[in-house]
XYZ file of C-alpha atoms in Angstrom:
652
model
C -40.944 -73.478 187.284
C -42.920 -71.127 189.508
C -39.823 -69.229 190.662
C -38.298 -68.965 187.196
C -41.656 -67.693 185.912
C -41.791 -64.980 188.570
C -38.336 -63.741 187.598
C -38.550 -63.951 183.808
C -42.148 -62.880 183.108
C -41.209 -59.197 183.593
C -38.242 -59.673 181.245
C -40.506 -61.156 178.592
C -42.824 -58.161 178.926
C -39.902 -55.753 178.695
C -38.612 -57.413 175.508
C -42.042 -57.446 173.857
C -42.787 -53.794 174.668
C -39.247 -52.632 174.003
C -38.604 -54.429 170.719
C -42.084 -54.644 169.231
C -43.927 -51.772 170.946
C -44.087 -49.651 167.806
C -45.417 -52.608 165.839
C -48.085 -53.873 168.227
C -49.060 -50.409 169.495
C -49.322 -48.630 172.818
C -52.369 -50.341 174.316
C -51.150 -53.926 173.687
C -47.769 -52.982 175.179
C -49.475 -51.734 178.338
C -51.738 -54.758 178.623
C -49.003 -57.344 178.000
C -46.477 -55.889 180.472
C -49.115 -55.239 183.137
C -50.719 -58.647 182.671
C -47.412 -60.489 182.972
C -46.544 -58.526 186.142
C -49.894 -59.394 187.685
C -49.329 -63.077 186.967
C -45.892 -62.771 188.583
C -47.466 -61.065 191.612
C -50.000 -63.875 192.092
C -47.258 -66.486 191.799
C -45.158 -64.506 194.299
C -47.886 -64.690 196.928
C -48.085 -68.440 196.356
C -44.301 -68.688 196.747
C -44.464 -66.509 199.876
C -46.929 -68.848 201.550
C -44.836 -71.877 200.583
C -41.526 -70.477 201.841
C -43.147 -69.174 205.016
C -44.385 -72.629 205.993
C -41.634 -74.870 204.612
C -38.795 -72.967 206.353
C -36.196 -74.416 204.006
C -33.838 -72.979 201.438
C -34.371 -74.157 197.878
C -32.119 -73.564 194.906
C -33.144 -73.529 191.273
C -30.127 -73.768 188.991
C -30.768 -72.149 185.642
C -27.412 -72.605 183.920
C -23.657 -72.710 184.350
C -22.451 -69.137 184.277
C -18.742 -68.348 184.808
C -15.801 -70.724 185.122
C -12.395 -69.080 185.290
C -9.590 -70.385 187.480
C -10.904 -70.669 191.035
C -14.096 -68.833 190.114
C -16.862 -71.310 189.354
C -20.374 -69.964 189.672
C -23.804 -70.901 188.347
C -26.850 -68.815 187.569
C -29.295 -70.049 190.168
C -32.188 -68.791 192.266
C -32.059 -68.873 196.074
C -35.536 -69.369 197.477
C -36.182 -68.931 201.200
C -38.446 -66.830 203.406
C -36.454 -63.635 202.867
C -36.699 -64.157 199.108
C -40.429 -64.836 199.388
C -41.013 -61.570 201.240
C -39.044 -59.579 198.677
C -40.814 -61.280 195.754
C -44.169 -60.241 197.189
C -43.043 -56.678 197.812
C -41.446 -56.153 194.404
C -44.045 -57.793 192.173
C -47.100 -56.511 194.070
C -46.027 -52.882 194.028
C -44.660 -53.123 190.490
C -47.861 -54.647 189.090
C -49.948 -51.919 190.733
C -47.574 -49.262 189.419
C -47.951 -50.754 185.931
C -51.743 -50.583 186.225
C -51.597 -47.042 187.616
C -49.309 -45.952 184.763
C -51.942 -46.897 182.166
C -54.013 -43.982 183.414
C -51.237 -41.622 184.475
C -49.227 -41.858 181.249
C -52.169 -41.990 178.825
C -51.124 -38.752 177.112
C -47.504 -39.797 176.548
C -46.515 -40.951 173.078
C -43.681 -43.178 174.342
C -45.707 -45.521 176.507
C -44.253 -48.768 175.093
C -40.757 -47.567 175.973
C -41.924 -46.530 179.452
C -43.562 -49.878 180.194
C -40.517 -51.704 178.838
C -38.319 -49.765 181.278
C -40.689 -50.513 184.176
C -40.636 -54.244 183.468
C -36.868 -54.248 182.930
C -36.446 -52.533 186.294
C -38.618 -55.175 187.955
C -36.671 -58.020 186.336
C -33.351 -56.589 187.572
C -34.709 -56.252 191.106
C -36.010 -59.814 191.048
C -32.607 -61.047 189.913
C -31.078 -59.204 192.858
C -33.370 -60.645 195.537
C -33.186 -64.220 194.198
C -29.393 -64.254 193.801
C -27.493 -67.218 195.198
C -24.062 -65.680 194.734
C -22.511 -62.248 194.893
C -21.886 -61.903 191.154
C -25.538 -62.509 190.409
C -26.461 -60.037 193.122
C -24.120 -57.484 191.566
C -25.733 -58.083 188.170
C -29.152 -57.250 189.585
C -27.634 -54.406 191.595
C -26.250 -52.747 188.468
C -29.355 -53.656 186.493
C -31.631 -51.600 188.745
C -29.072 -48.785 188.517
C -29.278 -48.816 184.732
C -33.073 -49.072 184.683
C -33.416 -46.261 187.227
C -31.238 -44.070 185.002
C -33.541 -44.789 182.066
C -36.710 -44.181 184.104
C -35.611 -41.020 185.914
C -34.479 -39.551 182.595
C -37.487 -40.896 180.676
C -38.524 -37.385 179.681
C -35.094 -36.851 178.147
C -36.059 -33.570 176.477
C -36.353 -32.055 179.941
C -32.893 -30.852 181.125
C -33.765 -31.349 184.807
C -34.673 -34.984 184.173
C -31.403 -35.635 182.357
C -29.412 -34.004 185.150
C -31.266 -36.018 187.811
C -30.684 -39.286 185.938
C -26.974 -38.591 185.590
C -26.720 -37.599 189.241
C -28.420 -40.806 190.386
C -26.131 -42.863 188.177
C -22.910 -41.138 189.307
C -23.687 -41.108 193.041
C -24.591 -44.786 192.925
C -21.293 -45.531 191.199
C -19.543 -44.223 194.310
C -21.371 -46.711 196.515
C -21.082 -49.493 193.953
C -17.308 -49.056 193.910
C -17.258 -49.992 197.597
C -19.672 -52.873 197.001
C -17.454 -54.239 194.211
C -14.368 -53.995 196.429
C -16.249 -55.893 199.127
C -17.089 -58.680 196.673
C -13.466 -58.826 195.500
C -12.311 -59.025 199.116
C -14.742 -61.833 199.914
C -13.507 -63.821 196.927
C -9.890 -63.150 197.908
C -10.492 -64.388 201.465
C -12.901 -67.285 200.829
C -12.041 -68.178 197.222
C -15.735 -68.210 196.355
C -18.656 -65.889 195.678
C -21.242 -68.528 196.598
C -23.277 -67.375 199.592
C -23.388 -70.731 201.365
C -19.627 -71.180 201.108
C -18.981 -67.679 202.457
C -21.508 -68.018 205.287
C -20.033 -71.341 206.400
C -16.454 -70.021 206.382
C -17.106 -66.590 207.926
C -16.672 -67.755 211.575
C -13.195 -69.068 210.747
C -11.810 -65.567 210.074
C -13.332 -63.789 213.076
C -10.779 -61.479 214.738
C -8.358 -62.063 211.867
C -6.406 -58.989 210.794
C -4.534 -57.887 207.707
C -2.093 -55.054 207.116
C -2.926 -52.067 204.964
C -0.871 -48.867 204.751
C 0.880 -49.782 207.984
C -2.352 -50.422 209.917
C -3.792 -53.652 211.316
C -7.400 -53.960 210.103
C -10.012 -56.601 210.899
C -10.943 -58.535 207.761
C -14.685 -58.943 208.347
C -15.090 -55.375 209.614
C -13.375 -53.995 206.521
C -15.390 -56.189 204.170
C -18.651 -55.303 205.927
C -17.940 -51.572 205.679
C -17.183 -51.888 201.966
C -20.429 -53.781 201.429
C -22.331 -51.207 203.470
C -20.860 -48.468 201.290
C -22.787 -50.017 198.412
C -25.920 -50.104 200.551
C -25.478 -46.416 201.413
C -25.533 -45.453 197.745
C -28.404 -47.653 196.668
C -30.539 -46.913 199.747
C -29.692 -43.186 199.839
C -28.074 -42.984 203.248
C -26.522 -39.782 204.583
C -23.734 -38.392 202.361
C -24.787 -40.615 199.449
C -28.434 -39.548 199.588
C -28.281 -36.552 197.260
C -29.611 -38.382 194.187
C -32.886 -39.446 195.790
C -34.829 -36.129 195.940
C -33.710 -35.153 192.437
C -35.075 -38.464 191.138
C -38.507 -36.826 191.478
C -37.956 -35.380 187.999
C -39.075 -38.718 186.568
C -42.765 -39.615 186.139
C -44.616 -40.170 189.421
C -45.061 -43.958 188.893
C -41.266 -44.158 188.689
C -41.008 -42.430 192.055
C -43.377 -44.966 193.582
C -41.528 -47.910 192.088
C -38.023 -46.743 192.989
C -38.778 -45.283 196.411
C -41.314 -47.739 197.757
C -40.347 -51.302 197.039
C -37.397 -51.731 194.761
C -34.154 -49.869 194.268
C -33.901 -48.054 197.595
C -34.664 -51.191 199.586
C -31.888 -53.148 197.863
C -29.319 -51.980 200.424
C -31.459 -53.089 203.361
C -32.056 -56.458 201.715
C -28.333 -56.883 201.031
C -27.360 -56.260 204.660
C -30.063 -58.671 205.855
C -29.036 -61.321 203.333
C -25.385 -60.995 204.382
C -26.231 -61.022 208.096
C -23.907 -64.051 208.642
C -21.042 -61.711 207.749
C -22.225 -58.553 209.507
C -22.994 -60.421 212.728
C -19.277 -61.155 213.132
C -18.338 -57.492 212.548
C -19.798 -55.580 215.534
C -17.811 -52.427 214.774
C -19.263 -52.342 211.269
C -22.764 -52.763 212.737
C -22.119 -49.748 214.961
C -21.372 -47.716 211.832
C -24.565 -49.022 210.199
C -26.566 -47.967 213.274
C -24.975 -44.526 213.413
C -25.451 -43.773 209.702
C -29.041 -45.024 209.845
C -29.904 -42.833 212.838
C -28.283 -39.760 211.289
C -30.115 -40.366 208.014
C -33.478 -40.729 209.752
C -32.923 -37.450 211.592
C -31.372 -35.514 208.694
C -34.013 -36.409 206.104
C -36.814 -35.613 208.536
C -35.410 -32.127 209.193
C -35.235 -31.373 205.471
C -38.753 -32.704 204.900
C -40.108 -30.093 207.331
C -39.754 -27.221 204.850
C -40.058 -28.766 201.372
C -42.893 -27.459 199.192
C -42.866 -29.957 196.320
C -45.367 -32.682 197.263
C -43.189 -35.447 195.806
C -40.006 -34.193 197.474
C -41.661 -34.283 200.890
C -42.477 -37.951 200.359
C -38.990 -38.587 198.926
C -37.298 -37.275 202.074
C -39.736 -39.373 204.070
C -38.454 -42.426 202.188
C -34.875 -41.458 202.963
C -35.753 -41.112 206.655
C -37.600 -44.438 206.817
C -34.652 -46.199 205.209
C -32.584 -44.827 208.078
C -34.958 -46.596 210.476
C -34.412 -49.870 208.625
C -30.625 -49.573 208.821
C -30.793 -48.836 212.532
C -32.683 -52.107 212.914
C -30.038 -53.936 210.883
C -27.226 -52.290 212.852
C -28.572 -53.501 216.192
C -29.088 -57.015 214.831
C -32.878 -56.864 214.445
C -32.831 -57.933 210.803
C -36.363 -59.317 210.871
C -37.671 -56.007 212.220
C -35.904 -54.166 209.409
C -37.471 -56.400 206.774
C -40.855 -56.044 208.465
C -40.650 -52.266 208.110
C -39.441 -52.697 204.524
C -42.537 -54.839 203.904
C -45.090 -52.457 205.411
C -43.315 -49.373 204.075
C -43.764 -50.667 200.524
C -47.556 -50.459 200.855
C -48.009 -47.092 202.495
C -45.168 -45.321 200.681
C -46.352 -46.545 197.273
C -49.814 -45.379 198.334
C -48.509 -41.907 199.189
C -46.537 -41.537 195.968
C -49.373 -42.735 193.761
C -51.786 -40.566 195.752
C -49.505 -37.594 195.123
C -49.572 -38.527 191.439
C -53.361 -38.426 191.537
C -53.182 -34.943 193.075
C -50.720 -33.802 190.403
C -52.969 -35.302 187.719
C -55.945 -33.395 189.102
C -53.969 -30.137 189.304
C -52.694 -30.335 185.708
C -49.128 -31.291 186.730
C -48.792 -28.740 189.524
C -46.521 -30.117 192.302
C -46.066 -27.087 194.577
C -48.245 -27.452 197.674
C -48.311 -23.672 198.011
C -50.485 -23.656 194.894
C -52.995 -26.172 196.266
C -55.571 -26.268 199.061
C -59.267 -27.224 199.455
C -58.833 -30.294 197.247
C -60.623 -32.736 199.531
C -63.943 -31.645 198.011
C -62.640 -32.111 194.480
C -60.838 -35.444 194.825
C -62.352 -37.111 197.926
C -61.154 -40.661 197.130
C -57.579 -39.508 196.621
C -57.879 -37.534 199.869
C -59.007 -40.664 201.729
C -56.132 -42.693 200.298
C -53.569 -40.037 201.224
C -54.922 -39.847 204.779
C -54.670 -43.641 205.130
C -51.084 -43.522 203.872
C -50.287 -40.727 206.318
C -51.834 -42.621 209.235
C -49.653 -45.607 208.334
C -46.475 -43.562 207.850
C -46.824 -41.621 211.087
C -47.536 -44.822 213.020
C -51.032 -44.193 214.344
C -52.063 -46.937 216.751
C -52.521 -47.939 220.357
C -49.879 -50.192 221.951
C -51.051 -53.763 222.644
C -54.237 -53.109 220.665
C -54.269 -52.052 217.004
C -52.469 -49.749 214.619
C -51.864 -49.010 210.985
C -49.011 -50.746 209.155
C -46.282 -48.301 210.138
C -47.296 -48.416 213.789
C -46.334 -52.065 214.131
C -43.074 -51.945 212.165
C -41.686 -48.470 212.873
C -42.489 -48.586 216.569
C -40.842 -52.003 216.752
C -37.617 -50.464 215.440
C -37.786 -47.700 218.051
C -38.364 -50.278 220.797
C -35.449 -52.383 219.563
C -33.244 -49.281 219.412
C -33.965 -48.625 223.092
C -33.275 -52.253 223.990
C -29.937 -52.119 222.142
C -28.638 -49.478 224.594
C -26.486 -47.609 222.111
C -24.192 -44.963 223.702
C -26.433 -42.398 225.429
C -29.297 -44.186 223.675
C -28.610 -41.890 220.719
C -30.282 -44.231 218.196
C -33.503 -44.339 220.226
C -33.720 -40.582 220.718
C -32.811 -39.780 217.118
C -35.614 -42.057 215.911
C -38.167 -40.625 218.345
C -37.328 -37.067 217.274
C -37.500 -38.172 213.634
C -40.949 -39.676 214.363
C -42.150 -36.300 215.669
C -40.869 -34.504 212.579
C -42.325 -37.206 210.313
C -45.746 -36.596 211.820
C -45.374 -32.840 211.365
C -44.343 -32.828 207.701
C -46.797 -35.604 206.791
C -49.798 -33.771 208.228
C -48.415 -30.512 206.855
C -48.680 -32.106 203.405
C -52.295 -33.133 204.077
C -53.317 -29.726 205.435
C -51.602 -27.685 202.698
C -52.969 -29.879 199.915
C -56.518 -30.660 200.978
C -57.581 -28.045 203.560
C -57.985 -24.279 203.739
C -58.854 -22.068 200.809
C -57.458 -22.917 197.427
C -54.323 -21.082 196.339
C -54.537 -22.362 192.777
C -55.832 -20.286 189.882
C -59.547 -20.626 189.260
C -59.139 -22.487 185.969
C -56.952 -25.197 187.501
C -59.088 -25.586 190.621
C -62.431 -25.589 188.787
C -61.270 -28.327 186.429
C -59.700 -30.516 189.136
C -61.244 -33.981 189.032
C -60.772 -37.487 190.358
C -58.405 -39.816 188.540
C -59.620 -42.671 186.296
C -60.272 -46.176 187.611
C -56.896 -47.491 186.444
C -55.307 -45.068 188.913
C -57.815 -45.435 191.734
C -57.870 -49.258 191.923
C -54.148 -49.434 192.871
C -54.774 -46.778 195.534
C -57.600 -48.867 196.988
C -55.528 -52.066 197.077
C -52.513 -50.320 198.595
C -54.811 -48.753 201.197
C -55.798 -52.251 202.332
C -52.102 -53.076 202.777
C -51.447 -49.828 204.635
C -54.260 -50.633 207.071
C -53.791 -54.358 207.684
C -50.269 -55.430 206.636
C -48.764 -54.676 210.043
C -51.382 -56.354 212.198
C -51.712 -59.459 210.012
C -48.003 -60.242 209.636
C -46.569 -58.941 212.908
C -46.399 -62.297 214.689
C -44.658 -63.916 211.732
C -42.059 -61.196 211.210
C -41.223 -60.154 214.780
C -43.609 -62.017 217.093
C -43.584 -65.398 218.788
C -43.556 -67.224 215.433
C -40.673 -65.275 213.867
C -37.969 -67.894 214.521
C -39.958 -70.535 212.682
C -41.039 -68.116 209.960
C -37.573 -66.843 209.053
C -35.835 -70.163 209.508
C -32.225 -69.945 208.312
C -32.828 -67.063 205.904
C -31.702 -64.550 208.565
C -28.798 -65.124 210.924
C -28.363 -63.941 214.507
C -25.285 -64.680 216.548
C -25.384 -66.435 219.914
C -25.064 -63.110 221.734
C -27.878 -61.478 219.740
C -31.016 -61.447 221.904
C -32.471 -58.193 220.628
C -35.890 -59.644 219.727
C -36.288 -60.932 223.263
C -34.943 -57.791 224.902
C -37.185 -55.449 222.896
C -40.176 -56.981 224.649
C -38.678 -56.247 228.084
C -38.570 -52.430 227.786
C -40.313 -49.935 230.125
C -43.903 -48.988 229.360
C -43.049 -45.346 228.670
C -40.893 -46.434 225.728
C -43.945 -48.058 224.131
C -45.798 -44.751 224.266
C -42.881 -42.514 223.245
C -43.539 -42.856 219.482
C -47.267 -42.283 220.038
C -46.587 -39.096 222.009
C -44.130 -37.931 219.330
C -46.714 -38.591 216.621
C -49.470 -36.701 218.437
C -47.123 -33.783 219.134
C -46.157 -33.512 215.473
C -49.812 -33.635 214.435
C -50.766 -30.922 216.935
C -47.986 -28.583 215.783
C -48.929 -29.109 212.132
C -52.583 -28.374 212.913
C -51.710 -25.156 214.743
C -49.375 -23.984 211.960
C -51.551 -24.766 208.940
C -55.128 -24.801 210.236
C -55.316 -22.858 213.502
C -52.871 -20.032 212.772
C -51.831 -20.176 209.099
C -49.727 -17.011 209.497
C -47.264 -18.879 211.737
C -45.175 -20.631 209.023
C -44.133 -17.369 207.381
C -43.439 -15.740 210.742
C -41.369 -18.695 211.931
C -39.380 -18.793 208.684
C -38.657 -15.064 209.022
C -37.681 -15.285 212.702
C -35.389 -18.285 212.215
C -34.329 -17.464 208.678
C -30.751 -18.898 208.862
C -32.082 -22.220 210.172
C -34.934 -22.154 207.638
C -32.525 -21.598 204.737
C -30.202 -24.282 206.112
C -33.024 -26.836 206.018
C -34.516 -25.557 202.756
C -31.129 -25.987 201.093
C -30.776 -29.526 202.474
C -27.930 -28.721 204.863
C -26.004 -27.301 201.849
C -24.576 -30.748 201.142
C -25.063 -30.356 197.387
C -23.224 -27.045 197.539
C -20.464 -28.656 199.593
C -20.051 -31.429 197.024
C -20.031 -28.834 194.269
C -17.171 -27.014 196.021
C -15.226 -30.170 196.929
C -15.642 -32.293 193.815
C -17.479 -30.669 190.916
C -15.543 -27.402 190.633
C -12.095 -29.034 191.043
C -13.077 -31.639 188.444
C -14.122 -28.909 186.008
C -10.946 -26.942 186.755
C -8.825 -30.013 186.084
C -10.747 -30.667 182.906
C -10.251 -27.091 181.703
C -6.515 -27.365 182.458
C -6.131 -30.478 180.325
C -8.397 -28.971 177.674
C -6.693 -25.588 177.376
C -3.179 -26.529 178.465
C -2.892 -30.106 177.240
C -5.172 -30.355 174.256
C -5.024 -26.695 173.202
C -1.411 -25.713 173.870
C 0.473 -29.007 173.507
C -1.549 -30.992 170.990
C -3.046 -28.181 168.923
C -0.051 -25.878 169.320
C 2.887 -28.259 168.914
C 1.763 -31.388 167.123
C -1.066 -29.918 165.072
C 0.989 -26.741 164.504
C 3.890 -28.722 163.074
C 1.532 -30.647 160.851
C -0.040 -27.396 159.675
C 3.415 -26.002 158.774
C 4.280 -29.067 156.765
C 0.908 -28.841 155.107
C 1.537 -25.267 154.028
C 4.826 -26.283 152.389
C 3.492 -29.368 150.688
C 0.361 -27.553 149.706
C 2.225 -25.810 146.969
C 3.304 -29.166 145.569
C -0.219 -30.426 145.775
C -1.251 -27.741 143.307
C 0.347 -29.753 140.476
C -2.269 -32.452 141.045
C -4.572 -31.171 138.337
C -6.108 -34.421 137.098
C -4.888 -33.948 133.523
C -2.917 -36.890 132.071
C -0.560 -34.729 129.963
C 0.446 -32.768 133.062
C 1.415 -36.012 134.800
C 3.324 -37.211 131.667
C 5.238 -33.928 131.536
C 6.128 -34.256 135.238
C 7.340 -37.810 134.651
C 9.592 -36.619 131.778
C 11.085 -33.944 134.003
C 11.710 -36.601 136.641
C 13.394 -38.951 134.163
C 15.576 -36.106 132.865
C 16.596 -35.203 136.390
C 17.552 -38.805 137.209
C 19.595 -39.176 134.018
C 21.353 -35.873 134.667
C 22.254 -37.009 138.178
C 23.585 -40.358 136.939
C 25.694 -38.814 134.127
C 26.981 -36.010 136.302
C 27.735 -38.430 139.126
C 29.635 -40.743 136.746
C 31.803 -37.901 135.357
C 32.819 -36.832 138.878
C 33.675 -40.420 139.826
C 35.892 -40.800 136.688
C 37.744 -37.587 137.392
C 38.524 -38.751 140.927
C 40.029 -42.028 139.675
């Protein structure tokens, strides 16, 4: 019952707030949904401890679901250590976001609808991470897509929010198309969508090819790439990342929920869950590593010049997801999940801290209009600094560090041990770490230091957020400080094999967790040096010589505009896809609908109507007019019969 309760308590809250919110009122809707999420979070920690020590996979069958031909699947929950970790991440962050939203959204008149969407989102994510078959996973996968559309476009009267919601939905459909094809292919090959059946049979089709368009393609490599295509969309990897920054148009709690612990981590979870398939597709893993490294680098470069406080953190999320996929690509699945786990705490902390800043600044999000806020909102400042220390990976090797130090540095160490061609993954991640430090401390310096650039009214009235917003920041700060050190040995240390059990799979040739501990000493300090370098440059630019940013942007204007416009990928997509689609639509509209349908078919109908319209005029509604018309008709028929009979007689 404990696992079913964790999954369905958020759904119950969503139904109560969504269906009866107007009846019971705004405050009861907030309390019920938040209370149910907190109960689910407590139960999730209990389940996490149980799964971490039992090391077994449990299944809870809820009902028979689909039976059609060879397809026979049940609705059941798969409970193992990987599930336990994800339950903790999702419910903990979601419950804190619910609590935070009580204060942040207190002026909104549609709070019951908002809290219903939050709980629905959480339920869909829980269905995804507890799935025991691919159809159930796809249900949760599409459920978080729907809920994210509703949450990003929550302020539907705002055109930018509507556009961002549609963009997120459409871009994710591209990735989901590949994910669906991957599921179809798995069913075609293994005649099942049950995970255990697929995992057991996967070794039997290793190095098996099939023909497509005259080419010989490896089955597992093709399937893995299709599945990864879905992960690219959901986790905003390079080329399918464009929806993520625009999702900032939704309320700030939505940004924290989507970008910290739920939707964007679904792709990483999926690859880790399907590790028994990916492990037998080394070429696909190379693609995963390459895309992850490029994403980490690309997003970090764009984050250097963004001015919207939420967009800076959004690109940071995109970059950190790239780190996680690099870990998956080199076979260090436990390291990837470890970073997913720690990232949830400090990234939710940063987003909610940014929301507290925006709340204090009367909804101002441009960092160029901030400054000197540490004296106005000291507790928010402290929380943001803790989140930044965790994100940038502050720590001393073999001693202590914030959450990101243990997990992010472990990915960099594993990337070096993997010996990718020219060690490109390692160097891309180290460079990304330097840029992460720069833009993170740039955010802190522009927001909290220097003289204020806000108008006097806004700055004078800036104040700390209410307790409902500050308590989640305090709890997330504890996670950002201690989550890495406390759980390191279980996730990636000497106890990891026992901890993960059979929930993650590594092939016989996969020794990455052993090899990452055999790297040179200088590799251990490379991320630390990168972090300190980024901090120093940010301090010089925004504290020591604040005239430097403008001068640098002017000197390297083409590069500055290239980064400010996000590598012009949106413009490229507009040229490649949007404009041709509109042109094709206009052709069918003007040429097909206008010329053919309106001109030919509707034109013919209009001509007939003009002729018959004259006849219609005799429809007056008077009975004697109709009687007269009937008499004329009878006379005409009789005349025709008599005249026709006379002609027939004359012929005979």
